[in-house]
CSV table of C-alpha atoms in Angstrom, one decimal:
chain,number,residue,atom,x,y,z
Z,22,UNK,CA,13.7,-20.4,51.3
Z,23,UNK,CA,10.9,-18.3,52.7
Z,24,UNK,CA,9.6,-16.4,49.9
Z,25,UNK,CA,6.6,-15.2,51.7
Z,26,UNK,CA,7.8,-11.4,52.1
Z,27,UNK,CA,8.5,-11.7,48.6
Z,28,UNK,CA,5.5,-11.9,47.1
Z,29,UNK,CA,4.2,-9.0,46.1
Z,30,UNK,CA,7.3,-8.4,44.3
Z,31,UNK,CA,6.5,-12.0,42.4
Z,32,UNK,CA,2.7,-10.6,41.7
Z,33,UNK,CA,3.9,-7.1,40.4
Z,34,UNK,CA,6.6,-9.4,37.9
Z,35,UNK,CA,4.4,-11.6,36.7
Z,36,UNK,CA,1.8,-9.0,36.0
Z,37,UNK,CA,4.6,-7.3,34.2
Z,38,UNK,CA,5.5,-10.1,32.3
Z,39,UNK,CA,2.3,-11.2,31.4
Z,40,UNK,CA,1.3,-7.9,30.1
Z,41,UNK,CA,4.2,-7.3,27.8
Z,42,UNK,CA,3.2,-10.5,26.3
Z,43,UNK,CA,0.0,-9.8,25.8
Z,44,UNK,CA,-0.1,-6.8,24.7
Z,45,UNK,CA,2.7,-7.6,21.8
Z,46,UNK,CA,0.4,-10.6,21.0
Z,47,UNK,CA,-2.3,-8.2,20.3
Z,48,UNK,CA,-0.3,-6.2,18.3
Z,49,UNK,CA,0.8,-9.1,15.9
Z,50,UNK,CA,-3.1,-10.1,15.6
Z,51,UNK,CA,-4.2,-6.8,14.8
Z,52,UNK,CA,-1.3,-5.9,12.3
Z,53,UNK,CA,-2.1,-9.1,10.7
Z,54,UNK,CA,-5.7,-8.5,10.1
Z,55,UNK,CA,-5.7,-6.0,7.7
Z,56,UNK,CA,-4.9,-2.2,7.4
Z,57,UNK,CA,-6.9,-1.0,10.7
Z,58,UNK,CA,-10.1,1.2,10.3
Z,59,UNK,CA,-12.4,2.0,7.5
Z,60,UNK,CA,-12.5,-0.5,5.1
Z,61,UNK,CA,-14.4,-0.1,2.1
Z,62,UNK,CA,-16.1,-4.1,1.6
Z,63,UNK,CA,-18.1,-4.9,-1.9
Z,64,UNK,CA,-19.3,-9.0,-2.1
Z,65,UNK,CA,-15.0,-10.6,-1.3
Z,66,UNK,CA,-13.3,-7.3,-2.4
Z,67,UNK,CA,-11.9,-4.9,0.4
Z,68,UNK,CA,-10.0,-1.5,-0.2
Z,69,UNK,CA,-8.6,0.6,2.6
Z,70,UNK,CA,-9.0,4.0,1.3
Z,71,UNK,CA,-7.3,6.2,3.7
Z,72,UNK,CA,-4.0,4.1,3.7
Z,73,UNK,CA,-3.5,6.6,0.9
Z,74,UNK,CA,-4.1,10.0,2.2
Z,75,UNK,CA,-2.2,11.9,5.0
Z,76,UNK,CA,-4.9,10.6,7.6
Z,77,UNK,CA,-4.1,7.1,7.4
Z,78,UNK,CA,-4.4,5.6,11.1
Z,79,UNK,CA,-1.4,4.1,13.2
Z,80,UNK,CA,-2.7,0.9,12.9
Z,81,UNK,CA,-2.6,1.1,8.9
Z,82,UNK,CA,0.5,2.8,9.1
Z,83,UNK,CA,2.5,0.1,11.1
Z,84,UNK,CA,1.3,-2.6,9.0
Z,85,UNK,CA,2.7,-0.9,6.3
Z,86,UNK,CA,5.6,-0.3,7.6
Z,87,UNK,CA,6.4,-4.0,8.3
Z,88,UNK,CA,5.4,-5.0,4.8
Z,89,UNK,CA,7.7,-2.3,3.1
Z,90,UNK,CA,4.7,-1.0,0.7
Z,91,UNK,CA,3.9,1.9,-0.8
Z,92,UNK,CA,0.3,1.9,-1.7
Z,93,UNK,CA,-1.7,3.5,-4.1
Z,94,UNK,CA,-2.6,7.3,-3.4
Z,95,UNK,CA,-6.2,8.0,-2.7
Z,96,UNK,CA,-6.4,10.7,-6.0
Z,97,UNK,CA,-4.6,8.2,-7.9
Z,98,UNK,CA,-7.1,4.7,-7.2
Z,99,UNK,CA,-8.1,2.6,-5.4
Z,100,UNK,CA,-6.4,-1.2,-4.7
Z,101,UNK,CA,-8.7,-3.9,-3.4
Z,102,UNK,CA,-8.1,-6.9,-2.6
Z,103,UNK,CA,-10.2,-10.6,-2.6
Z,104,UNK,CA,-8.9,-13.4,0.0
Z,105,UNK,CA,-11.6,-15.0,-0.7
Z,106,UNK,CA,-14.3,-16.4,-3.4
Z,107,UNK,CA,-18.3,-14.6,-3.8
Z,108,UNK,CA,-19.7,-17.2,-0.8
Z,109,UNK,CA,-16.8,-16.7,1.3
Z,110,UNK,CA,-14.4,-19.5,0.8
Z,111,UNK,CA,-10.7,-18.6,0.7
Z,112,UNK,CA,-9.1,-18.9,-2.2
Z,113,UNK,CA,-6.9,-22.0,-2.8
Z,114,UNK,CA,-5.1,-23.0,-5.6
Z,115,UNK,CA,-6.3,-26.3,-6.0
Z,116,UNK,CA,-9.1,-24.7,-7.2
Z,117,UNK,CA,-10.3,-23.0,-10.3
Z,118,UNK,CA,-12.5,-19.7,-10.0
Z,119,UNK,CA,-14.1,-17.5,-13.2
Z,120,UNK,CA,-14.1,-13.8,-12.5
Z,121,UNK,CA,-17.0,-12.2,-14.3
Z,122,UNK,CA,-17.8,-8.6,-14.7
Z,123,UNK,CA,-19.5,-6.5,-14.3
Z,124,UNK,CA,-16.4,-3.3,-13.1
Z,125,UNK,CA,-17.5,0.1,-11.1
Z,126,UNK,CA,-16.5,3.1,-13.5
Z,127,UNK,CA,-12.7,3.8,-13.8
Z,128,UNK,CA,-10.3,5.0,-16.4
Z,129,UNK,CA,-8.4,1.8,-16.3
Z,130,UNK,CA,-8.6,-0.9,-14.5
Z,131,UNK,CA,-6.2,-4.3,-13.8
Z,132,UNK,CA,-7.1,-7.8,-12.1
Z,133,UNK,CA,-4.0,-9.2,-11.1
Z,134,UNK,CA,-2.9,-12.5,-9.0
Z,135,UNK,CA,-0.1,-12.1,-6.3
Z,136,UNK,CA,0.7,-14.2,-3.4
Z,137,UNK,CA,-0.7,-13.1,-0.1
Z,138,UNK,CA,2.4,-10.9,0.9
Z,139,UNK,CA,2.0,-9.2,-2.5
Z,140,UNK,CA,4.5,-11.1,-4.2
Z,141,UNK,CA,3.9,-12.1,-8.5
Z,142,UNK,CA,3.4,-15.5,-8.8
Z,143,UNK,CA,5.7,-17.6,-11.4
Z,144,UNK,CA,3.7,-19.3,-14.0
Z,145,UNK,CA,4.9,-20.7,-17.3
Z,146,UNK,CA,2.6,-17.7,-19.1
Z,147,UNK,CA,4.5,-14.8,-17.6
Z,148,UNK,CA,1.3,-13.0,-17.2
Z,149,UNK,CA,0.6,-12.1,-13.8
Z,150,UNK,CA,-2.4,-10.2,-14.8
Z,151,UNK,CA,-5.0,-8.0,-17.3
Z,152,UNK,CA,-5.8,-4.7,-17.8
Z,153,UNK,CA,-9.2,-2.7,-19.1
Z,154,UNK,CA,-7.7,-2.5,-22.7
Z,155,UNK,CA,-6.1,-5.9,-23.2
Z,156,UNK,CA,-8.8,-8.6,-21.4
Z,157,UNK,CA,-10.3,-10.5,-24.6
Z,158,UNK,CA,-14.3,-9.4,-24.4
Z,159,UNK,CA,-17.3,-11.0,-25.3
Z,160,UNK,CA,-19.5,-9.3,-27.9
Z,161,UNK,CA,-20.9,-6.2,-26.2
Z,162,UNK,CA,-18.1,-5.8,-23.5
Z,163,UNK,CA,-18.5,-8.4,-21.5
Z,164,UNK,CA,-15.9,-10.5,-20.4
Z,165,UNK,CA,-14.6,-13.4,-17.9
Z,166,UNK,CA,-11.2,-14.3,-16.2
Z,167,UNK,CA,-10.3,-18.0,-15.8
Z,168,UNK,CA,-8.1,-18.7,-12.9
Z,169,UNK,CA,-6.4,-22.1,-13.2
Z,170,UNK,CA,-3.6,-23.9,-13.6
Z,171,UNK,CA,-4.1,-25.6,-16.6
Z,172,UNK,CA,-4.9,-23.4,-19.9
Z,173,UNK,CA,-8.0,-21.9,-20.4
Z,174,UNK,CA,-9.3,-20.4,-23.8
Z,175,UNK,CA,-10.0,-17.1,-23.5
Z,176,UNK,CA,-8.7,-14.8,-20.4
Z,177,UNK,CA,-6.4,-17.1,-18.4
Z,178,UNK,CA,-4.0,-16.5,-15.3
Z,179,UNK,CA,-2.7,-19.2,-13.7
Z,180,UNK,CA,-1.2,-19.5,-9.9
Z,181,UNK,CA,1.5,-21.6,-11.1
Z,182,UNK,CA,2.5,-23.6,-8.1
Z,183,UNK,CA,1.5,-21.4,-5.3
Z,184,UNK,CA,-0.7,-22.6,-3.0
Z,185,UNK,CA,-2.8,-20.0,-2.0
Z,186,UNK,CA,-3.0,-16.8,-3.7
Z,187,UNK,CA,-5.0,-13.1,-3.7
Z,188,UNK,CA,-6.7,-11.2,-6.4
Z,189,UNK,CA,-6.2,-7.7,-6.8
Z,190,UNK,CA,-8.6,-5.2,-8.7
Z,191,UNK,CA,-6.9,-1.8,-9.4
Z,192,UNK,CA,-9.2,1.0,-10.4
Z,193,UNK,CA,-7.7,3.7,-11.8
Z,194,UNK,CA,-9.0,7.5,-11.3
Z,195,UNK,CA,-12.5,6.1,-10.4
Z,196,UNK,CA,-15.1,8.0,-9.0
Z,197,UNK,CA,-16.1,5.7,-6.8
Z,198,UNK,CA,-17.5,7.2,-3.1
Z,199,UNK,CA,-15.2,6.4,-0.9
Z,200,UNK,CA,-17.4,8.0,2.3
Z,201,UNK,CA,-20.8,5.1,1.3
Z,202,UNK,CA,-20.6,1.5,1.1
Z,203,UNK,CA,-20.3,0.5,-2.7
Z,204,UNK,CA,-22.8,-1.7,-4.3
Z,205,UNK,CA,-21.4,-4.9,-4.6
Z,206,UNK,CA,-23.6,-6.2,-7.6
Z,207,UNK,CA,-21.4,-3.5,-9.6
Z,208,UNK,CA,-17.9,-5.6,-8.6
Z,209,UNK,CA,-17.1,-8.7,-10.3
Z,210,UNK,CA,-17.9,-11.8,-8.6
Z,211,UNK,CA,-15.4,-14.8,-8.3
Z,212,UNK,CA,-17.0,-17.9,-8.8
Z,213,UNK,CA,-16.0,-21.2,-7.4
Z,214,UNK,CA,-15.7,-24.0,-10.5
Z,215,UNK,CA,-14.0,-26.9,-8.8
Z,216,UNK,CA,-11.3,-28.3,-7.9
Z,217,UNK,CA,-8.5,-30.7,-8.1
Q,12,UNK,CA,-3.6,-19.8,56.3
Q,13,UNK,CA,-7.3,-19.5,54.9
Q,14,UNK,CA,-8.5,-21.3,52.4
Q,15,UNK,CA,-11.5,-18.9,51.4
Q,16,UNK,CA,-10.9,-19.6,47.6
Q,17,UNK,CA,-13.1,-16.5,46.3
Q,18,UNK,CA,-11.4,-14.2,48.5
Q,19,UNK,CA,-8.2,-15.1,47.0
Q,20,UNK,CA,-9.2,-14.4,43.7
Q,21,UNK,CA,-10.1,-11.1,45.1
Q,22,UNK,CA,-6.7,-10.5,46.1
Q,23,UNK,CA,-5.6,-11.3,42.7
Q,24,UNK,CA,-8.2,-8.7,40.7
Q,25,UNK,CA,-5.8,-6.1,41.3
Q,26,UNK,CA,-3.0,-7.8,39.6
Q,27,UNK,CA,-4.9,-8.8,36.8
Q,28,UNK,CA,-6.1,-5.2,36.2
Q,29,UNK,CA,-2.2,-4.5,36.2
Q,30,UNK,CA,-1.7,-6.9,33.7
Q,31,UNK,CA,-4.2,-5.8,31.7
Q,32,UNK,CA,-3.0,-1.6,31.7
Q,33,UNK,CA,0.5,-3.4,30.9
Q,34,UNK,CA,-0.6,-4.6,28.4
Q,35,UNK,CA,-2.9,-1.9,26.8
Q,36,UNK,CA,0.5,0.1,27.2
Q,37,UNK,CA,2.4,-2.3,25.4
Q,38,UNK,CA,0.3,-2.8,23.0
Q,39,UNK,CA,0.1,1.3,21.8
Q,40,UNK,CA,3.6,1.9,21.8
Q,41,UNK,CA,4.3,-1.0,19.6
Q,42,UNK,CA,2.0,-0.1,17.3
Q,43,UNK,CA,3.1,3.9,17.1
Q,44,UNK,CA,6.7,2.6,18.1
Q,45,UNK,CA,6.1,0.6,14.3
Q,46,UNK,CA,7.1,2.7,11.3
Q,47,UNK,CA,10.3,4.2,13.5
Q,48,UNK,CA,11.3,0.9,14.0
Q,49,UNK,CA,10.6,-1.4,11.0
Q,50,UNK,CA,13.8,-1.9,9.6
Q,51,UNK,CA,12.4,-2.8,6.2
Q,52,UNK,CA,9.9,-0.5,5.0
Q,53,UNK,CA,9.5,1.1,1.5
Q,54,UNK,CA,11.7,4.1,2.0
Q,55,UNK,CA,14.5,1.8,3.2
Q,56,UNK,CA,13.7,-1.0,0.1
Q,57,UNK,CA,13.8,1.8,-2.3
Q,58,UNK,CA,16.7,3.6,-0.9
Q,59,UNK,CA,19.1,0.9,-0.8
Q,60,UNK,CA,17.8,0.0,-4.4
Q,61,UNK,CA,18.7,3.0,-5.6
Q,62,UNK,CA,22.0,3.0,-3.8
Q,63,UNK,CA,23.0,0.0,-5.4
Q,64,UNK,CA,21.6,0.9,-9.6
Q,65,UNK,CA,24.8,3.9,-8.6
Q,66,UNK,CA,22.8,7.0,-9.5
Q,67,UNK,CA,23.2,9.6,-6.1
Q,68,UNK,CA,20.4,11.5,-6.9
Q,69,UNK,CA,17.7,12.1,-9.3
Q,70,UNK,CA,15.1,9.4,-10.9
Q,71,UNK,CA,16.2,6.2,-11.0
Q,72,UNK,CA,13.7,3.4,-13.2
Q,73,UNK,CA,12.8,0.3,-11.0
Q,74,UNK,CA,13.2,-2.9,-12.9
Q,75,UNK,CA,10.7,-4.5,-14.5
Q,76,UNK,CA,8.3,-6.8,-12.0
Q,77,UNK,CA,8.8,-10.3,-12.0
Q,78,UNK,CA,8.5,-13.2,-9.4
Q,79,UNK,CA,11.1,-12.6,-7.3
Q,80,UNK,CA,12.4,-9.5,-8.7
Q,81,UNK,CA,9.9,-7.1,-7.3
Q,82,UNK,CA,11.4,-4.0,-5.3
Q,83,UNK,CA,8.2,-3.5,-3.1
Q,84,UNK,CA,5.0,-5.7,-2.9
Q,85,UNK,CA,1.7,-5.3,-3.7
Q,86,UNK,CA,2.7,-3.3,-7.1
Q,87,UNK,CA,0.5,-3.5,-10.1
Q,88,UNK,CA,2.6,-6.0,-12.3
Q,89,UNK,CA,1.0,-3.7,-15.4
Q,90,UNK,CA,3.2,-0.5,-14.5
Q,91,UNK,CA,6.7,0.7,-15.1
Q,92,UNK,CA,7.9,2.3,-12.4
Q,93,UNK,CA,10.7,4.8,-11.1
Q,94,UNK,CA,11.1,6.6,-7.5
Q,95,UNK,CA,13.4,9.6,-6.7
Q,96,UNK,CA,14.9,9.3,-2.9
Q,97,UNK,CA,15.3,12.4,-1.8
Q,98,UNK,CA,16.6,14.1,1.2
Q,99,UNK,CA,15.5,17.9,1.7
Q,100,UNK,CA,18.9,18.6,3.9
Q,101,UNK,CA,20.7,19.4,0.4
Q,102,UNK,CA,18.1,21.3,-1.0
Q,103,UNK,CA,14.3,21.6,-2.5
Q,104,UNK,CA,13.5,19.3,-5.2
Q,105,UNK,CA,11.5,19.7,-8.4
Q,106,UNK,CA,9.9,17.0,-10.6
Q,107,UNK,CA,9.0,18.0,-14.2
Q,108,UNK,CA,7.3,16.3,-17.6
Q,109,UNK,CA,5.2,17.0,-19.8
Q,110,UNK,CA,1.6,14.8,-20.5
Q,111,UNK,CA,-0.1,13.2,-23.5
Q,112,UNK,CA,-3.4,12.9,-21.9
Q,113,UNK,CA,-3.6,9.3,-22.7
Q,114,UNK,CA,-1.9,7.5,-21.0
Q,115,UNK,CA,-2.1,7.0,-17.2
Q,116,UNK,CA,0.8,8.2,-14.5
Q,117,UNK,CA,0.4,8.4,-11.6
Q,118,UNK,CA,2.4,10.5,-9.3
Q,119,UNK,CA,2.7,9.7,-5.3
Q,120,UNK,CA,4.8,11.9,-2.9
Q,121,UNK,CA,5.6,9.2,0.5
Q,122,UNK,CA,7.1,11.0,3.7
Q,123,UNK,CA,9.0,9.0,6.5
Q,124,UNK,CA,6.3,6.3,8.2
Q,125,UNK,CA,4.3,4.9,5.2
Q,126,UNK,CA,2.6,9.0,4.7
Q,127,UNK,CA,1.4,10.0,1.9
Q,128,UNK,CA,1.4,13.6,1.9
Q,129,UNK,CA,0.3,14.2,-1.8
Q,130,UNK,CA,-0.6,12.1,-4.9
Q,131,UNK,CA,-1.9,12.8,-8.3
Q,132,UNK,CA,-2.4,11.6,-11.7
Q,133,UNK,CA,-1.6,12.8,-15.1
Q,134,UNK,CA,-4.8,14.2,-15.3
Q,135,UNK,CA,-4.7,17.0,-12.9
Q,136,UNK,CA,-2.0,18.4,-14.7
Q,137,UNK,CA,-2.1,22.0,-15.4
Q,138,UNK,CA,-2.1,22.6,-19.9
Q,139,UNK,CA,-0.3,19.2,-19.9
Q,140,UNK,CA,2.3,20.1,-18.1
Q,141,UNK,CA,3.5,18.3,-14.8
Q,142,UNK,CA,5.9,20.8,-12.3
Q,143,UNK,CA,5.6,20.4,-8.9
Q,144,UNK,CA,8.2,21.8,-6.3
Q,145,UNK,CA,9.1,19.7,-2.5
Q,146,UNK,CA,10.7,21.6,-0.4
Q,147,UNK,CA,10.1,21.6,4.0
Q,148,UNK,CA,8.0,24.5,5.4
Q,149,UNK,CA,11.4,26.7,5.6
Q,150,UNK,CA,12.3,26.1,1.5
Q,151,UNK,CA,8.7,26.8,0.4
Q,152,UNK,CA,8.7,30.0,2.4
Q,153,UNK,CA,11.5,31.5,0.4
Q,154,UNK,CA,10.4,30.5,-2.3
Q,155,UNK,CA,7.3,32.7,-1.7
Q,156,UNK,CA,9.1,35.2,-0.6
Q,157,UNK,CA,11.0,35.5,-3.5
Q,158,UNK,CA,8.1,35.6,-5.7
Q,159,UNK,CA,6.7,39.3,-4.6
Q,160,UNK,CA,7.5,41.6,-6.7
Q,161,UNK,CA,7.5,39.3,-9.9
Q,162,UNK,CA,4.4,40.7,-12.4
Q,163,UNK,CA,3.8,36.5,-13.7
Q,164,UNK,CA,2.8,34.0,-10.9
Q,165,UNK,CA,4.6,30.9,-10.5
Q,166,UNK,CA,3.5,27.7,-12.8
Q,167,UNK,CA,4.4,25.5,-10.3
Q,168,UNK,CA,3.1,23.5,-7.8
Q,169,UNK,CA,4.4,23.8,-4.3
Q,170,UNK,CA,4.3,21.4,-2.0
Q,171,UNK,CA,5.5,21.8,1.8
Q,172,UNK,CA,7.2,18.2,2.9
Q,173,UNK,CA,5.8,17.1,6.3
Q,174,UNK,CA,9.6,15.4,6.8
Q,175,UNK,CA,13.1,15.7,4.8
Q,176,UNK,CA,13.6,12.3,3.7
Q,177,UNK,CA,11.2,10.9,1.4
Q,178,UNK,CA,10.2,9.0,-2.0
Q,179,UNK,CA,8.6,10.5,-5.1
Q,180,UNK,CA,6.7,7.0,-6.6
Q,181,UNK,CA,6.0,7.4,-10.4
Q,182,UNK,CA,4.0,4.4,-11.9
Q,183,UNK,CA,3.4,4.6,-15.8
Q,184,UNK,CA,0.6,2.2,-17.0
Q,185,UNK,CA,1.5,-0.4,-19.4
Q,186,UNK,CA,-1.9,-1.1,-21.0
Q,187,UNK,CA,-0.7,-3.9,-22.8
Q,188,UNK,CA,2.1,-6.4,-22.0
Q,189,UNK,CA,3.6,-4.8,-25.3
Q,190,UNK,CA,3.0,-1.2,-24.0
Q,191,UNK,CA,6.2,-1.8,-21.5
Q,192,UNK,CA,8.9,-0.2,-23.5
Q,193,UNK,CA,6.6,2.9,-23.9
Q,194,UNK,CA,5.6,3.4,-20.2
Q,195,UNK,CA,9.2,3.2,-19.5
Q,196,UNK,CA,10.3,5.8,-21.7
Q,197,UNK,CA,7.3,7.8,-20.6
Q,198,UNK,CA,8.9,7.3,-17.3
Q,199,UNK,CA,12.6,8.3,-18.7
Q,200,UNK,CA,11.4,11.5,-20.0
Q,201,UNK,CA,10.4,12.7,-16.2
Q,202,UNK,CA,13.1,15.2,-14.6
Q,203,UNK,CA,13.0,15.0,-10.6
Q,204,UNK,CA,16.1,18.2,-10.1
Q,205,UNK,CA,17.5,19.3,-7.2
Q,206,UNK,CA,17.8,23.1,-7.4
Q,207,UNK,CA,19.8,26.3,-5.4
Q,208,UNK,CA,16.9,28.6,-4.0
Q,209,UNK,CA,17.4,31.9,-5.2
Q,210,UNK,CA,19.3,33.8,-3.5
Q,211,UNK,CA,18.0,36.9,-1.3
């Protein structure tokens, strides 16, 4: 079969078909890599403020969408979120990690563990994370937050037997600018102790 | 036949371009295509959550987070929560408490396609009191309409829904794990009515 007449007919499908495939490839990459535009980065925290606000982007809004979340509004907080320890290596739970303080100013604020779709993680403590009033501090208000799986003195939260995980900090009514970057020596740091 | 290789891939630069607009198409109208399409999204989570805890309308209390019991992710496992579904076709809506000051809760207003359209916490309330009024553009302009005339101005605050379905999110903070029962009668003491407007 001759299929010379035919092919610019072949070109124009395979252009077709290529195309559609690459442009829902690009879609997947760039829904998976966060919640689009104007991200607010402090040392391995990252917020997305306007996800909150009527003039959240379509990017932010799709990947929302497809996770089912509702997040925090912009006069209400601000959520970030760490994927990875303070010199840049993802978080793993075969590892143990100290959060330290210092916190920007808020009204309240929680550190929480959750899986990286957003899901609690179960742990024989039940505690999935700590808030500005109940974290145990050190004389003069200084405190820490051991992530591990074995029990730690002190402020513990443990992955259980998830294998990778996120941390999410929760400020509360903060004043914190959303329009400059934030200082990120007023964040806590998550420090790498070891691991298994 | 030739067998001028560059000029073949000249002939082909065309078809790549095609491919390429293809897929710059393809890939916008996915993404804005998205939040229509998403089958799963928070509106649809919390609405058939609230269809199944039997209560048509009003606020309904979302249980208490756990691993594997969560109703939406990336929720603050420290809050108590409730949500009121509400669909503007019956009527406008109003949600009412009353504040202690202390005690954080936050109030978020979602549209259709992961908007939010208004939030607020307990401390912009107005002399501790919470009353805010949803209603579409149509609702909210008889509402003002009705109002002339009257010598006191309303207490309320009125806001104009960008669609008619929609979630009110109400998250009461739990500042300690024992604080839970507390944040969820906080929570239980929160009245999101739907109301007749007046008539006129």
């Amino acid at each position: 079969m001759d299929l010379k007449p035919y092919a610019n007919y072949l070109r124009a499908a395979s252009a077709m078909i290529a195309g559609v495939g690459i442009g829902l490839f690009a879609t997947i990459l760039s829904l998976n890599a966060g919640y689009g535009f104007n991200s607010l980065r402090a040392g391995p925290w990252t917020a997305w403020p306007h996800i909150g606000g009527a003039d959240i982007d379509p990017y932010a809004r799709a990947v929302i969408s497809r996770s089912g979340e509702a997040p925090l509004g912009r006069d209400q907080g601000l959520a970030f979120i760490a994927r990875a320890d303070s010199n840049g290596a993802p978080l793993s739970a075969e590892c143990e990690y100290r959060i330290i303080d210092p916190l920007p100013a808020a009204r309240f604020w929680t550190i929480a563990l959750a899986n990286p779709h957003g899901r609690l993680l179960a742990n024989p403590t039940e505690r999935y994370g700590y808030s500005s009033v109940d974290v145990l501090r050190k004389e003069g208000g200084a405190f820490e937050i051991d992530v591990a799986r074995e029990a730690r003195p002190g402020n513990w939260l443990s992955p259980g037997a998830a294998k990778d995980f996120v941390v999410m900090l929760r400020l509360y009514d903060t004043p914190l600018d959303i329009e400059s970057a934030p200082d990120p020596d007023s964040f806590p740091k998550i420090v790498k102790l070891g691991c298994a | 036949m030739r067998l001028n290789i560059p000029d073949r891939y000249l002939d082909l630069l065309p078809w790549l371009f095609a491919t390429l607009l293809v897929a710059g198409i393809v890939h916008i109208v996915s993404v804005l295509l998205m939040p229509t399409l998403a089958p799963n999204d928070a509106l649809a989570r919390l609405a058939s959550y609230v269809k199944s805890a039997a209560p048509a309308e009003g606020l309904v209390m979302l249980p208490q987070m756990a691993p594997g019991a969560e109703t939406l992710p990336f929720e603050d496992p420290a809050f108590a929560e409730a949500v009121c579904v509400y669909d503007l076709a019956k009527g406008p809506l109003r949600v009412k408490t009353s504040v202690d000051g202390e005690d954080f809760l936050g109030l978020s207003f979602h549209g259709v396609a992961g908007r939010i359209y208004h939030s607020m916490t307990d401390r912009s309330a107005i002399k501790g009191k919470i009353d805010i009024v949803v209603g579409d553009a149509r609702q909210i302009d008889a509402l003002t309409s009705a109002d002339e005339g009257d010598a006191p101005p309303p207490q309320e605050v009125r806001l104009t829904a960008p669609a008619k379905r929609g979630f009110i999110l109400i998250r009461s903070l739990a500042k300690r794990a024992s604080d839970q029962e507390r944040a969820r009668s906080r929570l239980s003491a929160i009245s999101c009515q739907r109301f007749d407007l007046p008539q006129g």
